[in-house]
Tab-separated table of C-alpha atoms and ligand atoms in Angstrom:
chain	number	residue	atom	x	y	z
I	1	MET	CA	17.380	-20.468	33.878
I	2	LEU	CA	13.591	-20.046	34.129
I	3	SER	CA	11.572	-20.068	30.927
I	4	VAL	CA	9.290	-17.093	30.308
I	5	SER	CA	6.159	-19.148	31.037
I	6	GLU	CA	7.651	-20.577	34.249
I	7	ALA	CA	8.639	-17.090	35.373
I	8	ILE	CA	5.139	-15.711	34.684
I	9	LYS	CA	3.581	-18.660	36.517
I	10	GLN	CA	5.800	-18.106	39.524
I	11	LEU	CA	5.218	-14.353	39.543
I	12	VAL	CA	1.426	-14.623	39.255
I	13	ALA	CA	1.237	-17.390	41.868
I	14	SER	CA	3.038	-15.203	44.375
I	15	ALA	CA	0.881	-12.117	43.709
I	16	LYS	CA	-1.295	-11.150	46.681
I	17	PRO	CA	-4.492	-9.755	45.169
I	18	ALA	CA	-5.508	-6.294	46.322
I	19	THR	CA	-8.035	-6.010	49.139
I	20	ALA	CA	-8.232	-2.254	49.698
I	21	ILE	CA	-11.453	-0.980	48.157
I	22	GLU	CA	-12.853	2.465	47.453
I	23	SER	CA	-16.118	3.820	46.078
I	24	LEU	CA	-15.863	5.874	42.935
I	25	SER	CA	-18.222	7.669	40.623
I	26	VAL	CA	-18.667	5.577	37.488
I	27	LEU	CA	-17.579	8.684	35.604
I	28	ASP	CA	-14.158	8.490	37.314
I	29	SER	CA	-13.753	4.712	37.119
I	30	LEU	CA	-12.006	4.324	33.757
I	31	GLY	CA	-9.318	1.630	33.918
I	32	ARG	CA	-10.164	0.527	37.460
I	33	ILE	CA	-10.900	-3.060	38.541
I	34	LEU	CA	-14.322	-3.929	39.968
I	35	ALA	CA	-14.186	-5.242	43.544
I	36	ALA	CA	-17.673	-6.800	43.489
I	37	ASP	CA	-20.092	-8.380	41.031
I	38	ILE	CA	-22.653	-6.022	39.528
I	39	CYS	CA	-26.244	-7.276	39.428
I	40	ALA	CA	-28.834	-5.422	37.354
I	41	ALA	CA	-31.890	-4.244	39.294
I	42	ILE	CA	-33.826	-3.288	36.164
I	43	ASP	CA	-34.468	-4.427	32.615
I	44	VAL	CA	-32.750	-2.479	29.829
I	45	PRO	CA	-34.654	-1.144	28.057
I	46	PRO	CA	-37.214	-0.900	30.869
I	47	ALA	CA	-40.141	-1.128	28.391
I	48	ASP	CA	-40.759	-2.102	24.761
I	49	ASN	CA	-39.872	0.882	22.611
I	50	SER	CA	-39.786	1.928	19.011
I	51	ALA	CA	-36.657	1.437	16.896
I	52	MET	CA	-37.954	3.862	14.250
I	53	ASP	CA	-39.864	7.049	13.635
I	54	GLY	CA	-43.248	5.838	12.341
I	55	TYR	CA	-46.580	4.439	13.472
I	56	ALA	CA	-47.396	1.881	16.181
I	57	PHE	CA	-50.385	-0.429	15.891
I	58	CYS	CA	-51.727	-3.931	16.540
I	59	TYR	CA	-50.759	-6.024	13.526
I	60	ALA	CA	-53.857	-8.254	13.626
I	61	GLU	CA	-56.137	-5.215	13.754
I	62	ALA	CA	-54.299	-3.566	10.867
I	63	ALA	CA	-54.582	-6.739	8.768
I	64	ALA	CA	-58.321	-6.896	9.512
I	65	ASN	CA	-58.680	-3.259	8.343
I	66	GLN	CA	-56.744	-3.507	5.040
I	67	PHE	CA	-53.835	-1.679	6.741
I	68	LYS	CA	-55.795	1.562	6.939
I	69	LEU	CA	-56.443	2.936	10.428
I	70	PRO	CA	-57.183	6.301	12.036
I	71	LEU	CA	-54.576	8.122	14.101
I	72	SER	CA	-55.372	8.319	17.828
I	73	GLN	CA	-52.300	9.576	19.744
I	74	ARG	CA	-48.777	10.953	19.386
I	75	ILE	CA	-45.948	9.445	21.466
I	76	ALA	CA	-42.562	11.171	21.666
I	77	ALA	CA	-39.527	9.711	23.499
I	78	GLY	CA	-39.671	10.510	27.197
I	79	THR	CA	-43.457	10.424	27.518
I	80	ALA	CA	-45.670	7.686	28.962
I	81	PRO	CA	-48.147	6.482	26.318
I	82	GLU	CA	-51.818	5.736	26.865
I	83	SER	CA	-53.228	2.372	25.807
I	84	LEU	CA	-53.827	2.290	22.094
I	85	ALA	CA	-57.490	2.785	21.252
I	86	PRO	CA	-58.788	-0.320	19.381
I	87	ASN	CA	-58.383	-0.253	15.590
I	88	THR	CA	-56.208	2.885	15.547
I	89	VAL	CA	-52.538	3.730	15.092
I	90	ALA	CA	-50.273	5.993	17.169
I	91	ARG	CA	-47.680	8.333	15.732
I	92	ILE	CA	-44.433	7.249	17.422
I	93	PHE	CA	-40.784	8.305	17.442
I	94	THR	CA	-37.506	6.444	17.996
I	95	GLY	CA	-37.003	5.479	21.642
I	96	ALA	CA	-40.627	6.168	22.620
I	97	GLU	CA	-42.479	3.466	24.562
I	98	ILE	CA	-44.824	1.221	22.612
I	99	PRO	CA	-48.379	1.827	23.871
I	100	PRO	CA	-50.166	-1.138	25.457
I	101	GLY	CA	-52.238	-2.758	22.731
I	102	ALA	CA	-49.681	-2.173	19.949
I	103	ASP	CA	-47.145	-4.794	18.849
I	104	THR	CA	-45.678	-3.451	15.604
I	105	VAL	CA	-44.115	-0.242	14.287
I	106	ALA	CA	-44.128	0.741	10.639
I	107	MET	CA	-41.387	3.128	9.476
I	108	GLN	CA	-42.791	6.466	8.427
I	109	GLU	CA	-41.261	5.912	4.973
I	110	ASN	CA	-43.683	2.941	4.555
I	111	CYS	CA	-46.822	4.852	5.541
I	112	THR	CA	-48.965	7.653	4.162
I	113	GLU	CA	-51.053	9.857	6.404
I	114	LYS	CA	-54.023	11.723	4.943
I	115	ASN	CA	-56.864	13.445	6.837
I	116	GLY	CA	-56.075	11.540	10.013
I	117	ILE	CA	-56.056	8.135	8.321
I	118	VAL	CA	-52.791	6.209	8.038
I	119	GLU	CA	-52.181	3.706	5.271
I	120	ILE	CA	-49.472	1.163	6.042
I	121	ASP	CA	-47.451	-0.853	3.524
I	122	ALA	CA	-49.010	-4.333	3.808
I	123	ALA	CA	-45.644	-6.021	3.119
I	124	LEU	CA	-44.616	-5.138	6.678
I	125	LYS	CA	-43.725	-7.873	9.190
I	126	ALA	CA	-45.660	-8.336	12.431
I	127	GLN	CA	-43.695	-7.214	15.526
I	128	GLY	CA	-41.300	-5.244	13.332
I	129	ASN	CA	-39.234	-2.309	14.647
I	130	VAL	CA	-40.017	-3.012	18.301
I	131	ARG	CA	-37.076	-3.177	20.734
I	132	PRO	CA	-38.365	-5.496	23.438
I	133	ARG	CA	-38.056	-4.765	27.142
I	134	GLY	CA	-34.903	-6.367	28.577
I	135	GLN	CA	-33.286	-7.089	25.183
I	136	ASP	CA	-29.953	-5.693	26.423
I	137	ILE	CA	-30.046	-6.596	30.130
I	138	GLN	CA	-32.553	-8.402	32.341
I	139	ALA	CA	-33.189	-7.582	36.000
I	140	GLY	CA	-31.331	-10.050	38.209
I	141	GLN	CA	-28.568	-10.622	35.663
I	142	ILE	CA	-24.892	-10.314	36.738
I	143	ILE	CA	-23.639	-7.930	34.069
I	144	LEU	CA	-20.038	-7.547	35.276
I	145	THR	CA	-18.014	-9.661	37.657
I	146	ALA	CA	-15.511	-8.760	40.353
I	147	GLY	CA	-12.031	-8.566	38.873
I	148	SER	CA	-13.126	-7.147	35.540
I	149	LYS	CA	-11.648	-3.972	34.170
I	150	ILE	CA	-13.854	-0.950	33.591
I	151	ARG	CA	-13.420	0.405	30.085
I	152	ALA	CA	-15.484	3.148	28.457
I	153	GLN	CA	-18.136	0.643	27.369
I	154	GLU	CA	-18.454	-0.745	30.914
I	155	MET	CA	-18.871	2.819	32.210
I	156	GLY	CA	-21.797	3.115	29.816
I	157	LEU	CA	-23.235	-0.292	30.721
I	158	LEU	CA	-23.129	0.509	34.458
I	159	SER	CA	-24.881	3.795	33.771
I	160	SER	CA	-27.545	2.037	31.679
I	161	ILE	CA	-28.730	0.146	34.771
I	162	GLY	CA	-28.756	3.293	36.859
I	163	ILE	CA	-25.531	2.730	38.795
I	164	ALA	CA	-23.698	5.951	39.662
I	165	VAL	CA	-21.064	4.675	42.119
I	166	VAL	CA	-18.937	1.504	41.998
I	167	GLU	CA	-16.641	-0.337	44.393
I	168	VAL	CA	-13.192	-0.726	42.883
I	169	PHE	CA	-9.767	-1.714	44.159
I	170	LYS	CA	-7.529	1.117	45.271
I	171	PRO	CA	-4.728	1.576	42.754
I	172	LEU	CA	-1.450	-0.041	43.697
I	173	ARG	CA	1.445	2.256	44.486
I	174	VAL	CA	4.499	1.090	42.558
I	175	ALA	CA	7.796	2.475	43.866
I	176	ILE	CA	10.337	2.853	41.051
I	177	PHE	CA	13.966	3.798	40.786
I	178	SER	CA	16.655	3.784	38.115
I	179	THR	CA	20.273	2.916	38.815
I	180	GLY	CA	23.396	4.183	37.114
I	181	ASP	CA	26.088	6.831	37.623
I	182	GLU	CA	25.849	7.646	33.916
I	183	LEU	CA	22.240	8.839	34.122
I	184	ILE	CA	21.099	12.433	34.185
I	185	GLU	CA	17.628	13.844	33.854
I	186	PRO	CA	16.230	15.309	30.634
I	187	GLY	CA	16.305	19.086	30.548
I	188	ILE	CA	19.920	19.294	31.697
I	189	PRO	CA	22.839	19.525	29.220
I	190	LEU	CA	24.630	16.237	28.671
I	191	ASN	CA	28.267	15.958	29.824
I	192	PRO	CA	30.784	13.465	28.478
I	193	GLY	CA	30.100	9.996	29.844
I	194	GLN	CA	26.455	10.724	30.570
I	195	ILE	CA	23.185	9.595	29.024
I	196	TYR	CA	19.659	10.711	29.713
I	197	ASN	CA	17.527	8.583	32.001
I	198	SER	CA	14.806	7.181	29.747
I	199	ASN	CA	13.700	4.238	31.892
I	200	ARG	CA	12.262	6.510	34.541
I	201	ALA	CA	9.820	8.019	32.049
I	202	THR	CA	9.020	4.676	30.409
I	203	LEU	CA	8.228	3.111	33.779
I	204	ILE	CA	6.079	6.023	34.909
I	205	GLY	CA	4.104	5.749	31.670
I	206	LEU	CA	3.751	1.973	31.862
I	207	ILE	CA	2.556	2.055	35.470
I	208	ARG	CA	0.057	4.837	34.779
I	209	SER	CA	-1.230	2.972	31.735
I	210	LEU	CA	-2.205	0.131	34.105
I	211	GLY	CA	-4.158	2.562	36.265
I	212	MET	CA	-1.577	2.342	39.055
I	213	VAL	CA	0.316	5.086	40.860
I	214	PRO	CA	4.070	5.417	40.279
I	215	VAL	CA	6.029	6.493	43.342
I	216	ASP	CA	9.132	7.923	41.743
I	217	LEU	CA	12.337	7.578	43.765
I	218	GLY	CA	14.478	8.936	40.936
I	219	THR	CA	17.991	7.788	40.115
I	220	VAL	CA	20.293	5.895	42.446
I	221	ALA	CA	24.084	5.915	42.310
I	222	ASP	CA	26.036	2.740	41.601
I	223	SER	CA	27.021	1.963	45.183
I	224	SER	CA	25.857	-0.624	47.660
I	225	GLU	CA	25.040	2.049	50.274
I	226	ALA	CA	22.773	3.999	47.936
I	227	THR	CA	21.118	0.831	46.650
I	228	ASP	CA	20.507	-0.569	50.155
I	229	ALA	CA	18.997	2.733	51.251
I	230	VAL	CA	16.676	3.155	48.272
I	231	LEU	CA	15.331	-0.381	48.636
I	232	ILE	CA	14.307	0.254	52.242
I	233	LYS	CA	12.694	3.556	51.282
I	234	ALA	CA	10.909	1.945	48.327
I	235	ALA	CA	9.515	-0.802	50.572
I	236	GLU	CA	8.145	1.881	52.893
I	237	MET	CA	6.599	3.981	50.142
I	238	GLY	CA	5.219	1.442	47.672
I	239	ASP	CA	3.071	-1.672	47.624
I	240	ILE	CA	5.436	-3.105	45.013
I	241	ILE	CA	8.988	-2.108	44.044
I	242	ILE	CA	10.348	-2.005	40.501
I	243	SER	CA	13.893	-0.998	39.606
I	244	ALA	CA	15.732	-0.675	36.319
I	245	GLY	CA	19.400	-1.472	35.783
I	246	GLY	CA	22.169	-2.662	38.036
I	247	VAL	CA	20.853	-6.191	38.148
I	248	SER	CA	23.424	-7.879	35.926
I	249	VAL	CA	26.770	-9.461	36.812
I	250	GLY	CA	29.080	-6.457	36.461
I	251	GLU	CA	31.068	-5.027	39.345
I	252	GLU	CA	28.830	-1.966	39.248
I	253	ASP	CA	25.614	-3.972	39.597
I	254	TYR	CA	24.465	-3.669	43.202
I	255	VAL	CA	20.756	-4.424	43.081
I	256	LYS	CA	20.763	-8.192	43.356
I	257	ASP	CA	23.073	-8.261	46.413
I	258	ALA	CA	21.085	-5.483	48.072
I	259	VAL	CA	17.879	-7.509	47.702
I	260	VAL	CA	19.542	-10.593	49.164
I	261	LYS	CA	20.753	-8.493	52.107
I	262	ALA	CA	17.432	-6.748	52.769
I	263	GLY	CA	15.056	-9.591	52.007
I	264	GLU	CA	15.053	-12.586	49.725
I	265	LEU	CA	15.674	-13.283	46.066
I	266	ASN	CA	13.202	-15.764	44.536
I	267	PHE	CA	14.681	-15.897	41.084
I	268	TRP	CA	17.195	-14.104	38.972
I	269	LYS	CA	17.566	-14.547	35.219
I	270	VAL	CA	14.810	-15.504	32.818
I	271	ALA	CA	15.390	-17.005	29.373
I	272	ILE	CA	13.972	-13.974	27.579
I	273	LYS	CA	15.544	-11.715	24.946
I	274	PRO	CA	15.917	-8.882	25.456
I	275	GLY	CA	16.206	-8.898	29.215
I	276	LYS	CA	17.869	-11.978	30.681
I	277	PRO	CA	18.917	-10.461	34.028
I	278	LEU	CA	15.613	-10.030	35.823
I	279	ALA	CA	15.314	-10.326	39.563
I	280	PHE	CA	12.247	-11.164	41.607
I	281	GLY	CA	12.176	-11.145	45.375
I	282	GLN	CA	10.851	-9.491	48.513
I	283	VAL	CA	12.133	-6.550	50.519
I	284	ASN	CA	10.464	-6.080	53.922
I	285	ASN	CA	7.563	-8.200	52.643
I	286	LYS	CA	7.033	-5.987	49.602
I	287	PRO	CA	7.432	-7.712	46.235
I	288	PHE	CA	10.444	-6.527	44.267
I	289	ILE	CA	11.067	-6.800	40.527
I	290	GLY	CA	14.478	-5.765	39.220
I	291	LEU	CA	14.317	-5.093	35.500
I	292	PRO	CA	17.433	-4.863	33.340
I	293	GLY	CA	18.832	-1.455	32.418
I	294	ASN	CA	18.687	-1.440	28.651
I	295	PRO	CA	15.699	0.644	27.590
I	296	ALA	CA	14.155	-1.856	25.139
I	297	SER	CA	14.652	-4.618	27.736
I	298	VAL	CA	12.751	-2.540	30.277
I	299	PHE	CA	9.840	-2.213	27.879
I	300	VAL	CA	9.748	-5.911	26.997
I	301	THR	CA	10.288	-7.332	30.479
I	302	PHE	CA	7.787	-4.954	32.032
I	303	VAL	CA	5.052	-5.869	29.569
I	304	ILE	CA	5.758	-9.598	29.430
I	305	LEU	CA	6.755	-10.325	33.037
I	306	ALA	CA	6.016	-7.441	35.405
I	307	ARG	CA	2.608	-6.548	33.976
I	308	PRO	CA	0.910	-9.915	34.682
I	309	PHE	CA	2.240	-9.767	38.231
I	310	LEU	CA	1.036	-6.191	38.728
I	311	LEU	CA	-2.391	-6.913	37.237
I	312	ALA	CA	-2.847	-10.028	39.373
I	313	SER	CA	-1.825	-7.965	42.405
I	314	GLN	CA	-4.356	-5.299	41.450
I	315	GLY	CA	-7.165	-7.880	41.428
I	316	LEU	CA	-7.697	-8.283	37.685
I	317	ALA	CA	-9.237	-11.692	37.009
I	318	GLU	CA	-8.144	-12.244	33.409
I	319	ILE	CA	-4.455	-11.623	32.972
I	320	ALA	CA	-3.495	-14.174	30.327
I	321	PRO	CA	-2.156	-12.313	27.277
I	322	ARG	CA	-4.135	-12.868	24.073
I	323	PHE	CA	-1.837	-13.777	21.227
I	324	LEU	CA	-2.857	-13.465	17.578
I	325	LYS	CA	-1.422	-15.125	14.490
I	326	ALA	CA	0.094	-13.218	11.578
I	327	ARG	CA	2.297	-13.990	8.581
I	328	ALA	CA	5.938	-13.019	9.034
I	329	GLN	CA	7.289	-10.518	6.509
I	330	PHE	CA	10.794	-11.315	7.750
I	331	ALA	CA	13.149	-14.208	8.312
I	332	LYS	CA	15.039	-14.803	11.539
I	333	THR	CA	17.154	-17.644	12.875
I	334	GLY	CA	16.297	-19.245	16.192
I	335	GLU	CA	17.954	-18.273	19.465
I	336	GLY	CA	18.683	-19.912	22.792
I	337	ARG	CA	16.059	-17.797	24.567
I	338	GLU	CA	12.450	-16.803	23.889
I	339	VAL	CA	12.627	-13.570	21.885
I	340	TYR	CA	10.147	-10.703	21.874
I	341	LEU	CA	10.628	-8.732	18.668
I	342	ARG	CA	9.224	-5.245	18.415
I	343	ALA	CA	7.019	-5.246	15.349
I	344	ARG	CA	4.226	-3.707	13.346
I	345	LEU	CA	1.037	-5.559	12.427
I	346	GLN	CA	-0.922	-4.767	9.284
I	347	ASP	CA	-3.486	-6.729	7.278
I	348	GLY	CA	-2.565	-10.007	8.946
I	349	THR	CA	1.150	-9.640	8.267
I	350	VAL	CA	3.873	-8.555	10.634
I	351	GLU	CA	7.156	-6.756	10.041
I	352	ILE	CA	9.903	-6.285	12.626
I	353	TYR	CA	11.938	-3.189	13.357
I	354	PRO	CA	15.300	-3.632	11.621
I	355	ASN	CA	17.408	-3.066	14.741
I	356	GLN	CA	16.314	-5.299	17.614
I	357	SER	CA	19.157	-4.302	19.951
I	358	SER	CA	18.138	-4.052	23.611
I	359	GLY	CA	19.501	-0.516	23.597
I	360	VAL	CA	17.246	0.632	20.744
I	361	LEU	CA	14.104	2.020	22.332
I	362	ALA	CA	12.929	3.373	18.968
I	363	SER	CA	12.081	-0.249	18.154
I	364	ALA	CA	9.301	-0.153	20.755
I	365	CYS	CA	7.917	3.114	19.419
I	366	TRP	CA	7.901	2.089	15.767
I	367	GLY	CA	5.267	-0.597	16.093
I	368	ASP	CA	2.459	-1.837	18.281
I	369	VAL	CA	3.003	-5.578	18.739
I	370	PHE	CA	5.578	-8.133	19.813
I	371	VAL	CA	6.374	-11.181	17.721
I	372	ARG	CA	7.091	-14.081	20.067
I	373	GLN	CA	9.867	-16.245	18.738
I	374	ALA	CA	10.039	-19.448	20.748
I	375	LYS	CA	13.435	-20.720	21.901
I	376	GLY	CA	15.145	-22.309	18.890
I	377	GLN	CA	12.343	-21.404	16.447
I	378	SER	CA	13.601	-20.135	13.107
I	379	ILE	CA	11.157	-17.971	11.204
I	380	GLU	CA	10.845	-17.886	7.405
I	381	VAL	CA	8.995	-15.286	5.355
I	382	GLY	CA	5.326	-16.343	5.208
I	383	ASP	CA	5.366	-18.370	8.448
I	384	LEU	CA	2.437	-17.903	10.802
I	385	VAL	CA	3.902	-16.429	13.981
I	386	ASP	CA	2.584	-15.531	17.444
I	387	VAL	CA	1.851	-11.851	17.848
I	388	LEU	CA	1.004	-10.005	21.045
I	389	PRO	CA	-0.391	-6.466	20.851
I	390	TYR	CA	1.333	-4.223	23.374
I	391	GLY	CA	-2.093	-3.414	24.813
I	392	LEU	CA	-0.765	0.040	25.746
A	401	AMP	P1	22.868	-1.989	33.512
A	401	AMP	O1	21.841	-3.078	33.576
A	401	AMP	O2	22.787	-1.084	34.692
A	401	AMP	O3	24.224	-2.558	33.285
A	401	AMP	O4	22.497	-1.125	32.240
A	401	AMP	C1	22.526	-1.675	30.954
A	401	AMP	C2	22.566	-0.583	29.929
A	401	AMP	O5	21.368	0.179	30.011
A	401	AMP	C3	23.699	0.384	30.076
A	401	AMP	O6	24.139	0.741	28.785
A	401	AMP	C4	23.078	1.562	30.770
A	401	AMP	O7	23.747	2.759	30.502
A	401	AMP	C5	21.694	1.568	30.200
A	401	AMP	N1	20.749	2.125	31.144
A	401	AMP	C6	20.587	1.723	32.407
A	401	AMP	N2	19.660	2.434	33.030
A	401	AMP	C7	19.201	3.327	32.109
A	401	AMP	C8	18.212	4.346	32.156
A	401	AMP	N3	17.497	4.583	33.270
A	401	AMP	N4	17.972	5.060	31.036
A	401	AMP	C9	18.688	4.804	29.913
A	401	AMP	N5	19.629	3.856	29.813
A	401	AMP	C10	19.888	3.117	30.905
A	402	MG	MG1	24.162	0.231	35.429
């Protein structure tokens, strides 16, 4: 059986990075992946400007005049200043450009103005309160690289250099279906023998949270005909196919055989808990990932295994998960597989949900991190353990 790290390696290595590109307004680019490096054409800020409301002057001149100088101009933000007349000060406001000839700003709280003469606190430092041109970004600098994700702060950074439109990868279309004769859709009364389909909603949410487009093929009956047919349809409609359920060894599990028939199966079974039965293959040259059916397994295997593959396919450069360390508030004996416990992180300590059954989806909602328990690792209270924020 593949280890989790071997499975991730194999998945990521087989991902074909996106090539389809579109231009988008920066304002609509949240969560998208940049398709090209971004080079700044200007300095930010474009000129020296004042960090304070106060007075701008030449420090050497002020020192030579006992820090008492006449007022010669007023500079508000958004105006272009004139050169500072020698041996004078300018009234200046936050964000306004420093006039040529000045090198220092005194806060208004450290100055007194009387009859057009300004007295400055002599304890002031030269060059104080000036935000120099280019302190944030310099013209010619690559500020963001292809393959990086645009978050709110990147939207702001792009705007700060005057960029209104960016080239990003088109979002992947992920075809999804759930399998199981027991499943019915929420909103309909439950009959004996039935359960509501929760994986459909979880998968739609997970795919959207990655900025991708779910193509929902609904629920598929437990039969080889229905499974064969949905796989072909999914390969036509999506760039990538993800299913939930029907991938185990029971007589009513048709997914694995259908993939073998329609394409190829690259691996099946990963040493992860929850979620051992996990299929990866190709159907009509479209990658296929068959997740297990249990709702908590779907959550764990999607985040740990499917997500890196999807992100690599979408063109994201940095996909390695960033683990943290925290002190366990719980004890747990080691297992024969790598375990991902649904947990809650607070003040450097981590507590797990009491019921870690693969059927208990509430475990995933209770907290915000996984604790990774290595194969065979027993955890004692107070141990430092590996923690992975869901990132969702
Ligand atoms: P399976 O892998 O198809 O054997 O499913 C494993 C377990 O997960 C069974 O108890 C199923 O009833 C349950 N299950 C499968 N698919 C779903 C789904 N879409 N929503 C909720 N539970 C499911
Ligand atoms: Mg089933």
